[in-house]
JSON list of C-alpha atoms in Angstrom, two decimals:
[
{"chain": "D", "resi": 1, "resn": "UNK", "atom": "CA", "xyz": [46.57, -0.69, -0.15]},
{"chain": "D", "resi": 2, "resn": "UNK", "atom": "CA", "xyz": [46.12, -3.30, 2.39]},
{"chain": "D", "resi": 3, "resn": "UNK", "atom": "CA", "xyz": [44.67, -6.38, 1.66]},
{"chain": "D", "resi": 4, "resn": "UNK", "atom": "CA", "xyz": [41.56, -6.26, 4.13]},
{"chain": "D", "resi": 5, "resn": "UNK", "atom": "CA", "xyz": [39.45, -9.58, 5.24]},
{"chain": "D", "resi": 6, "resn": "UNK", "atom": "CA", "xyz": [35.79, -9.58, 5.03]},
{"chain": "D", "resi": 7, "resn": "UNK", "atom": "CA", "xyz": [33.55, -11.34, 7.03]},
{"chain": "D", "resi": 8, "resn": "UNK", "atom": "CA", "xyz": [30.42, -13.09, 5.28]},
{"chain": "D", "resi": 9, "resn": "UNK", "atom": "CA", "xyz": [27.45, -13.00, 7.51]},
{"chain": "D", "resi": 10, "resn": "UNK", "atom": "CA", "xyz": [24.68, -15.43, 7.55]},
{"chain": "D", "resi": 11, "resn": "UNK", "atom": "CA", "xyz": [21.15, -14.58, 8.34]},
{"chain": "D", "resi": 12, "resn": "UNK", "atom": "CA", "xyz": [19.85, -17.25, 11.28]},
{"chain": "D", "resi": 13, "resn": "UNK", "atom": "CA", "xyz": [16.02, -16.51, 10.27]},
{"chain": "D", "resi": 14, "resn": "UNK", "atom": "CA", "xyz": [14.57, -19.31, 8.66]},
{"chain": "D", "resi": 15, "resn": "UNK", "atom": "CA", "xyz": [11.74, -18.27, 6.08]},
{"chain": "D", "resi": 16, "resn": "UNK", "atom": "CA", "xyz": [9.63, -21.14, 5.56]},
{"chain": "D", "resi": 17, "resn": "UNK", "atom": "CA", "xyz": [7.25, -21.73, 3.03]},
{"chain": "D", "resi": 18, "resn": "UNK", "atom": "CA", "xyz": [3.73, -23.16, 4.27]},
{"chain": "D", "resi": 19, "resn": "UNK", "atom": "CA", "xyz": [1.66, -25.53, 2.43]},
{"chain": "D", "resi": 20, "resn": "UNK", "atom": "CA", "xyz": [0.21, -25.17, -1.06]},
{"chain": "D", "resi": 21, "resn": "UNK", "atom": "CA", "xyz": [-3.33, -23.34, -0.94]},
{"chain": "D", "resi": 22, "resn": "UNK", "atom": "CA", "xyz": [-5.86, -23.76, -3.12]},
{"chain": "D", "resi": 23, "resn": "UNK", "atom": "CA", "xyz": [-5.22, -20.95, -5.79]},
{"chain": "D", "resi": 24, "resn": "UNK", "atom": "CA", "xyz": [-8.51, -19.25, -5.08]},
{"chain": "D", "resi": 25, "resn": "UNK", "atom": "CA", "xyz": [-7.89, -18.89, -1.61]},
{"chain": "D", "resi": 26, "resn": "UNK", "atom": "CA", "xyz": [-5.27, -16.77, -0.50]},
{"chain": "D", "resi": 27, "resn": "UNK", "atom": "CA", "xyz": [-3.87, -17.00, 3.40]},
{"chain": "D", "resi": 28, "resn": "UNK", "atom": "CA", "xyz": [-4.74, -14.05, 5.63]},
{"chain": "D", "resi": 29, "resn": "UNK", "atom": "CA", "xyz": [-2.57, -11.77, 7.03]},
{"chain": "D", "resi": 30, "resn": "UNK", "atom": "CA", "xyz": [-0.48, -12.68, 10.20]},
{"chain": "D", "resi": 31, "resn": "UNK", "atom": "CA", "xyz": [-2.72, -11.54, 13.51]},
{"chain": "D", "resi": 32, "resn": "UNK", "atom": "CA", "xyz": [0.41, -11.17, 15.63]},
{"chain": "D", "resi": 33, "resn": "UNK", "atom": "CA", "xyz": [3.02, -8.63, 14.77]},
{"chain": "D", "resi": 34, "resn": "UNK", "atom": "CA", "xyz": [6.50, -10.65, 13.87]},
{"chain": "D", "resi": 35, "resn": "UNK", "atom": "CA", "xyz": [9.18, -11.65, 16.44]},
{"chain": "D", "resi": 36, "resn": "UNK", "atom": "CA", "xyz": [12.06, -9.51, 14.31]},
{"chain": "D", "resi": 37, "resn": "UNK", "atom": "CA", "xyz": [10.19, -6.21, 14.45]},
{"chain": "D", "resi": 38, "resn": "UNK", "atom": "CA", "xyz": [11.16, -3.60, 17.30]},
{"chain": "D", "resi": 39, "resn": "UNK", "atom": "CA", "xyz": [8.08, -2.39, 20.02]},
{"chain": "D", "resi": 40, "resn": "UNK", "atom": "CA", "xyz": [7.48, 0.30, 18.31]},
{"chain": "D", "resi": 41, "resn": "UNK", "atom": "CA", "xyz": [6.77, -1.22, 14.89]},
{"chain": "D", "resi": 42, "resn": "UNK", "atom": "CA", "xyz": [4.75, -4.37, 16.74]},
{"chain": "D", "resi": 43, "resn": "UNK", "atom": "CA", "xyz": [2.67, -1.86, 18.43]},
{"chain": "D", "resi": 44, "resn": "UNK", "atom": "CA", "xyz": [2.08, -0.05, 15.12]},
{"chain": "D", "resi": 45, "resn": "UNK", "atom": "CA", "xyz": [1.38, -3.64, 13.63]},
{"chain": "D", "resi": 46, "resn": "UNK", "atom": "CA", "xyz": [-1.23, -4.45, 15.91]},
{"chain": "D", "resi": 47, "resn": "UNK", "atom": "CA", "xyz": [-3.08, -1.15, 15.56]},
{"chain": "D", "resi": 48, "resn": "UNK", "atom": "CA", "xyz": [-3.06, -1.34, 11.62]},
{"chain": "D", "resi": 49, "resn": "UNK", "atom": "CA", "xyz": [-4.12, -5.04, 12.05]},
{"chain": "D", "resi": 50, "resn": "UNK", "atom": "CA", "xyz": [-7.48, -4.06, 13.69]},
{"chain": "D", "resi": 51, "resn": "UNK", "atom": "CA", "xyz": [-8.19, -1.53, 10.80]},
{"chain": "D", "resi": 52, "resn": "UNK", "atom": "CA", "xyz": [-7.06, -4.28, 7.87]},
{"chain": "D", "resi": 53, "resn": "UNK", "atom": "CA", "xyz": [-9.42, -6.46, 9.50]},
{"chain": "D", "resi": 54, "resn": "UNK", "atom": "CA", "xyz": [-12.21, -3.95, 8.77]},
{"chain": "D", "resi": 55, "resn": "UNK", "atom": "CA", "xyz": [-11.25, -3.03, 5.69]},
{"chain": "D", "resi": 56, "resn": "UNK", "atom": "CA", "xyz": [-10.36, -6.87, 5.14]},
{"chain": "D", "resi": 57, "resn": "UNK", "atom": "CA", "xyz": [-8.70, -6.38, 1.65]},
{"chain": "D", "resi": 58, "resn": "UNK", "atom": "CA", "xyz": [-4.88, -7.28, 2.75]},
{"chain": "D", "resi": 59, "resn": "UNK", "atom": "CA", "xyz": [-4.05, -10.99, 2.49]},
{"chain": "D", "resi": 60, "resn": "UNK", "atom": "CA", "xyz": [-0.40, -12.91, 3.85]},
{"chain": "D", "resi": 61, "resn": "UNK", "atom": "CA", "xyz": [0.73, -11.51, 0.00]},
{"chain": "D", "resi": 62, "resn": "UNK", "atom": "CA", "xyz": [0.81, -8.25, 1.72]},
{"chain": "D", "resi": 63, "resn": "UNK", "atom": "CA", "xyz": [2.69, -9.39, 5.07]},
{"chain": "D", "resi": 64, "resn": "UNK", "atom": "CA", "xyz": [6.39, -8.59, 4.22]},
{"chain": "D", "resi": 65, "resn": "UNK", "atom": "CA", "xyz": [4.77, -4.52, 2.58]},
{"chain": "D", "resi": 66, "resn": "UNK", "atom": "CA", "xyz": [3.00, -4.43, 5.89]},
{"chain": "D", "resi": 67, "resn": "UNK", "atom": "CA", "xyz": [6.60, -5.22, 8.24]},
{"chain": "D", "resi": 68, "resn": "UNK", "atom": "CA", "xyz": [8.33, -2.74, 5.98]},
{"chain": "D", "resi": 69, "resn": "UNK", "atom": "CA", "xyz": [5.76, -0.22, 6.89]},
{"chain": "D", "resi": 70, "resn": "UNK", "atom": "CA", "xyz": [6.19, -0.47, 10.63]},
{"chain": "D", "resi": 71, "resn": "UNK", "atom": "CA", "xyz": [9.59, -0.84, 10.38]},
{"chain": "D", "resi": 72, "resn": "UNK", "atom": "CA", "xyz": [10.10, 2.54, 8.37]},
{"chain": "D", "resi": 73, "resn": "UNK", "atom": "CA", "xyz": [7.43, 4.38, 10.56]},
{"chain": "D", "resi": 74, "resn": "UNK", "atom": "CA", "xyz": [9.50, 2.78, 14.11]},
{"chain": "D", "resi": 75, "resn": "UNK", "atom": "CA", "xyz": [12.70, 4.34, 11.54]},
{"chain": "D", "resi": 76, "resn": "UNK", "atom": "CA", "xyz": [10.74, 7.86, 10.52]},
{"chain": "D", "resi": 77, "resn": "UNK", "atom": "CA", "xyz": [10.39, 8.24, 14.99]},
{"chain": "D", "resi": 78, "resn": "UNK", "atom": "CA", "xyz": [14.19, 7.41, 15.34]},
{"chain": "D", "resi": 79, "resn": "UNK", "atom": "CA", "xyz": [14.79, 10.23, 12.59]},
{"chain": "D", "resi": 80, "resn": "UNK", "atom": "CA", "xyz": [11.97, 13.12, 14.57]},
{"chain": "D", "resi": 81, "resn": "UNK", "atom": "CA", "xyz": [14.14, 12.09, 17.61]},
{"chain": "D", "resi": 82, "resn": "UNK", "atom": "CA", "xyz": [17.27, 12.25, 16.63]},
{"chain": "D", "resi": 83, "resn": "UNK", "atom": "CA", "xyz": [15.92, 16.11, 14.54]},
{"chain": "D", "resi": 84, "resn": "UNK", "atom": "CA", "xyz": [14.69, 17.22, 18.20]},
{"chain": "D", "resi": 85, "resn": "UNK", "atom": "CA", "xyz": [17.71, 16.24, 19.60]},
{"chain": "D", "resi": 86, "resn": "UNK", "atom": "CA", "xyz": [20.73, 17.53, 17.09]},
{"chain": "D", "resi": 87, "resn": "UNK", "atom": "CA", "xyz": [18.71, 19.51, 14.51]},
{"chain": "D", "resi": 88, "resn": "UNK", "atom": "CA", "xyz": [18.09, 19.57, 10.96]},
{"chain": "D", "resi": 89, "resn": "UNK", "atom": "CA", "xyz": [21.70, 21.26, 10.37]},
{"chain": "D", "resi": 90, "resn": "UNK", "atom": "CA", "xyz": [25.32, 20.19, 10.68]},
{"chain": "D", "resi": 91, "resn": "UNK", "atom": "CA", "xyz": [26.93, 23.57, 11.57]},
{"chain": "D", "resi": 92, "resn": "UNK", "atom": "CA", "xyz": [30.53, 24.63, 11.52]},
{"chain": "D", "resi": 93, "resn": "UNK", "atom": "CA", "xyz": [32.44, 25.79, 14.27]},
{"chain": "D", "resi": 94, "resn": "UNK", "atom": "CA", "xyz": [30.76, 28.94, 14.56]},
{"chain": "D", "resi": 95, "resn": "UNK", "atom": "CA", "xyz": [27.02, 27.68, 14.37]},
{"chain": "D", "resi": 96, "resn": "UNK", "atom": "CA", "xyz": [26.45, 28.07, 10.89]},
{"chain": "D", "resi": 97, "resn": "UNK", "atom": "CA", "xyz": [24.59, 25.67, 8.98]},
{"chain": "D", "resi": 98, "resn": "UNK", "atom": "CA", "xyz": [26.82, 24.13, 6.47]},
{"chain": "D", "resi": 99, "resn": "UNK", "atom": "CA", "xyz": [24.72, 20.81, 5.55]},
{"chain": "D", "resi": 100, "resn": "UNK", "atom": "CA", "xyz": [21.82, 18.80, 6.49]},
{"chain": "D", "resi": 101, "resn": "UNK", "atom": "CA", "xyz": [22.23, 16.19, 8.68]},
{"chain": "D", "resi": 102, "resn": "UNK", "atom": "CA", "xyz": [21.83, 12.74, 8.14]},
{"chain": "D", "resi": 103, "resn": "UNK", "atom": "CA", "xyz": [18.60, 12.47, 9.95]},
{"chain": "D", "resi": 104, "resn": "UNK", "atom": "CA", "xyz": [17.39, 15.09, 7.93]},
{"chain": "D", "resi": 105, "resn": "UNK", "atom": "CA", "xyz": [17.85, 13.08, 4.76]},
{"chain": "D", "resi": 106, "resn": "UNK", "atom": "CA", "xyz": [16.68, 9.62, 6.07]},
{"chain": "D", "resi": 107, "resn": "UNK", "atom": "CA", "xyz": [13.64, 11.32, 7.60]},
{"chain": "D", "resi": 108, "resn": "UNK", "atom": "CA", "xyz": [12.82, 12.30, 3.98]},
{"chain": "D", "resi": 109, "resn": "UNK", "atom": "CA", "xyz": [13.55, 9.05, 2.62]},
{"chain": "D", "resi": 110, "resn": "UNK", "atom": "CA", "xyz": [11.16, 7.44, 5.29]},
{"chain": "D", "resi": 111, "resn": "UNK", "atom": "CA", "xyz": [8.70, 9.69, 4.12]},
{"chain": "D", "resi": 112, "resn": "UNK", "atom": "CA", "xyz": [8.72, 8.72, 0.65]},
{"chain": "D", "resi": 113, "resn": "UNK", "atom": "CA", "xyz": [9.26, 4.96, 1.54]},
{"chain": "D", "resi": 114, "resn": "UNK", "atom": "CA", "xyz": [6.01, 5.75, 4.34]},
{"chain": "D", "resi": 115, "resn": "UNK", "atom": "CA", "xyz": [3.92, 7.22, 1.33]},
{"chain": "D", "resi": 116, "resn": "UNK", "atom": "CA", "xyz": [4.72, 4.34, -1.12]},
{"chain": "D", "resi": 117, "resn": "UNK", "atom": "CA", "xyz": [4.38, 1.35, 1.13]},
{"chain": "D", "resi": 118, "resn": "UNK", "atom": "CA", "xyz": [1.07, 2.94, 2.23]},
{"chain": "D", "resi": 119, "resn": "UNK", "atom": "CA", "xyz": [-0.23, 3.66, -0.97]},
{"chain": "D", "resi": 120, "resn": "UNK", "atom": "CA", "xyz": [0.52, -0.15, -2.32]},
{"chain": "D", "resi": 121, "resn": "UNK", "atom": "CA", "xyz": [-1.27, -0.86, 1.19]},
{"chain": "D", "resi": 122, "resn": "UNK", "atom": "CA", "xyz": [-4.20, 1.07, 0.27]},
{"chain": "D", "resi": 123, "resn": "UNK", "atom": "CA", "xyz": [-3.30, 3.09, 3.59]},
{"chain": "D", "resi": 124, "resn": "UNK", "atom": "CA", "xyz": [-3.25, 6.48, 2.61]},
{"chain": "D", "resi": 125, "resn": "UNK", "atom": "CA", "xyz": [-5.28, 9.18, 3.96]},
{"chain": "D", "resi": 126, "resn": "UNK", "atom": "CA", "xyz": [-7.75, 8.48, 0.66]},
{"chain": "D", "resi": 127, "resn": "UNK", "atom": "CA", "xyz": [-7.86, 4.49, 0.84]},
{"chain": "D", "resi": 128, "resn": "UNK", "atom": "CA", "xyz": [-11.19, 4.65, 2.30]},
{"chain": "D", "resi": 129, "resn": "UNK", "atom": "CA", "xyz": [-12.98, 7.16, 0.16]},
{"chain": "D", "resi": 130, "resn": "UNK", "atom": "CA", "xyz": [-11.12, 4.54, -2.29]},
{"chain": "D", "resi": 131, "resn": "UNK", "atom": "CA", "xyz": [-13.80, 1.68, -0.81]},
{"chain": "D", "resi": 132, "resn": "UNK", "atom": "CA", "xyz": [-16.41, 3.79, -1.30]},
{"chain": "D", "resi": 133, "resn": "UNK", "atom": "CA", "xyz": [-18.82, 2.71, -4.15]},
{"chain": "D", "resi": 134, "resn": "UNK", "atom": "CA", "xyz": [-21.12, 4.53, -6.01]},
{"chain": "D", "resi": 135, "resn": "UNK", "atom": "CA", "xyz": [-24.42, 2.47, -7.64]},
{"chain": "D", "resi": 136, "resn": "UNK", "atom": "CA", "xyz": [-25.36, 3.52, -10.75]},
{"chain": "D", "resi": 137, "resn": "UNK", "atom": "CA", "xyz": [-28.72, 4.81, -10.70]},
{"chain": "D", "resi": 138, "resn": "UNK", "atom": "CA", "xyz": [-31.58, 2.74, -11.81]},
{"chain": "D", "resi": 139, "resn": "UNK", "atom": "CA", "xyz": [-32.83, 3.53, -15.27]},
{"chain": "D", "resi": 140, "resn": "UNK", "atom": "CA", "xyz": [-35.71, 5.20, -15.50]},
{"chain": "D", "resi": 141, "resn": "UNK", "atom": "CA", "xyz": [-39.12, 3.10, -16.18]},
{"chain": "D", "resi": 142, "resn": "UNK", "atom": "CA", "xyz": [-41.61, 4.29, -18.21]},
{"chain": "D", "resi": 143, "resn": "UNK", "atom": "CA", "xyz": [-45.21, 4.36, -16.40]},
{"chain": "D", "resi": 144, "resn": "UNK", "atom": "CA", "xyz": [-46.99, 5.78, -19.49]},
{"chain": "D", "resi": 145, "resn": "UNK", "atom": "CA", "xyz": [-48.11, 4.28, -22.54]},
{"chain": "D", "resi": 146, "resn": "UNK", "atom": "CA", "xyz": [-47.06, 7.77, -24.12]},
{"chain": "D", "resi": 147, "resn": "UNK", "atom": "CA", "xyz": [-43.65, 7.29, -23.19]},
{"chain": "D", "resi": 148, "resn": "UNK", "atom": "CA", "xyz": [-43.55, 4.09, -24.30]},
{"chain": "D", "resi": 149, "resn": "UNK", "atom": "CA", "xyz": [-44.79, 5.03, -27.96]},
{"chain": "D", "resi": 150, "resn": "UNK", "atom": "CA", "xyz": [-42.03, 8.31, -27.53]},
{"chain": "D", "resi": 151, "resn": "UNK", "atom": "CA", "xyz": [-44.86, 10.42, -28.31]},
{"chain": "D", "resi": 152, "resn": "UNK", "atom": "CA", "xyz": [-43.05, 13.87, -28.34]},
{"chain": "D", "resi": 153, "resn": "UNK", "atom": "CA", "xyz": [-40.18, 12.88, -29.35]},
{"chain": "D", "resi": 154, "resn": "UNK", "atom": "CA", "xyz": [-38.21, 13.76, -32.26]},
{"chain": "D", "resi": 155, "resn": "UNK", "atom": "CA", "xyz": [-38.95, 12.28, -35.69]}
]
């Protein structure tokens, strides 16, 4: 076996930390969509954005869940594409399926990724019956003296 070299590649993004918030207080999330996410996912960024802001239960905690999520939903599009295009099937010589094809099996992956990133996003199709609140009825107040002195009740 050959001996092979390897090439160690260093990220150029620079993550930097901001200052230190008071501990009640947490940062919101980022209004514009990051630089190092493709059109598709930006777009997809600033349409979730809007909603978030409604919903306004997502703080900067959330930001690198949210990227992911546009990033595997601009992924998941690549994968219907790429489906439409060469199929779900890699076929032999004489058209018969013989495996899936890779797109098949990352669009099924970005799927699962799509449903867990949304779900710890509070972004599934249930998140806002999630909101939804439901008072506990008032108790009951007794308007007569008879009530009051349980007469009728059990001894």
């Amino acid at each position: 076996m050959e001996k092979q070299d390897f090439k160690i590649i260093k990220s150029h993004k620079v993550t930097k930390i901001g200052k230190k918030q008071n501990s009640d207080e947490l940062k919101p999330i980022q209004v514009t969509p990051p630089n190092h996410l493709s059109v598709a996912a930006k777009t997809l960024y600033k349409n979730l954005y809007s909603e978030i802001q409604k919903a306004g239960y997502l703080k900067y905690i959330d930001q690198a869940n949210l990227e992911m999520y546009c990033t595997t939903y601009d992924l998941y599009l690549e994968c219907e594409d790429a489906i439409g295009e060469y199929g779900v099937w890699l076929k032999d010589g004489d058209g018969n399926p013989i495996k899936r094809a890779p797109q098949a099996i990352q669009l099924d992956s970005c799927i699962k990724n799509l449903k867990s990133l949304g779900f710890s996003l509070g972004l599934s199709f249930d998140s806002g019956l999630r909101q939804i609140t439901i008072k506990e009825p008032p108790e009951k107040q007794s308007n007569s003296p008879l009530e009051e002195a349980e007469f009728g009740s059990e001894i």
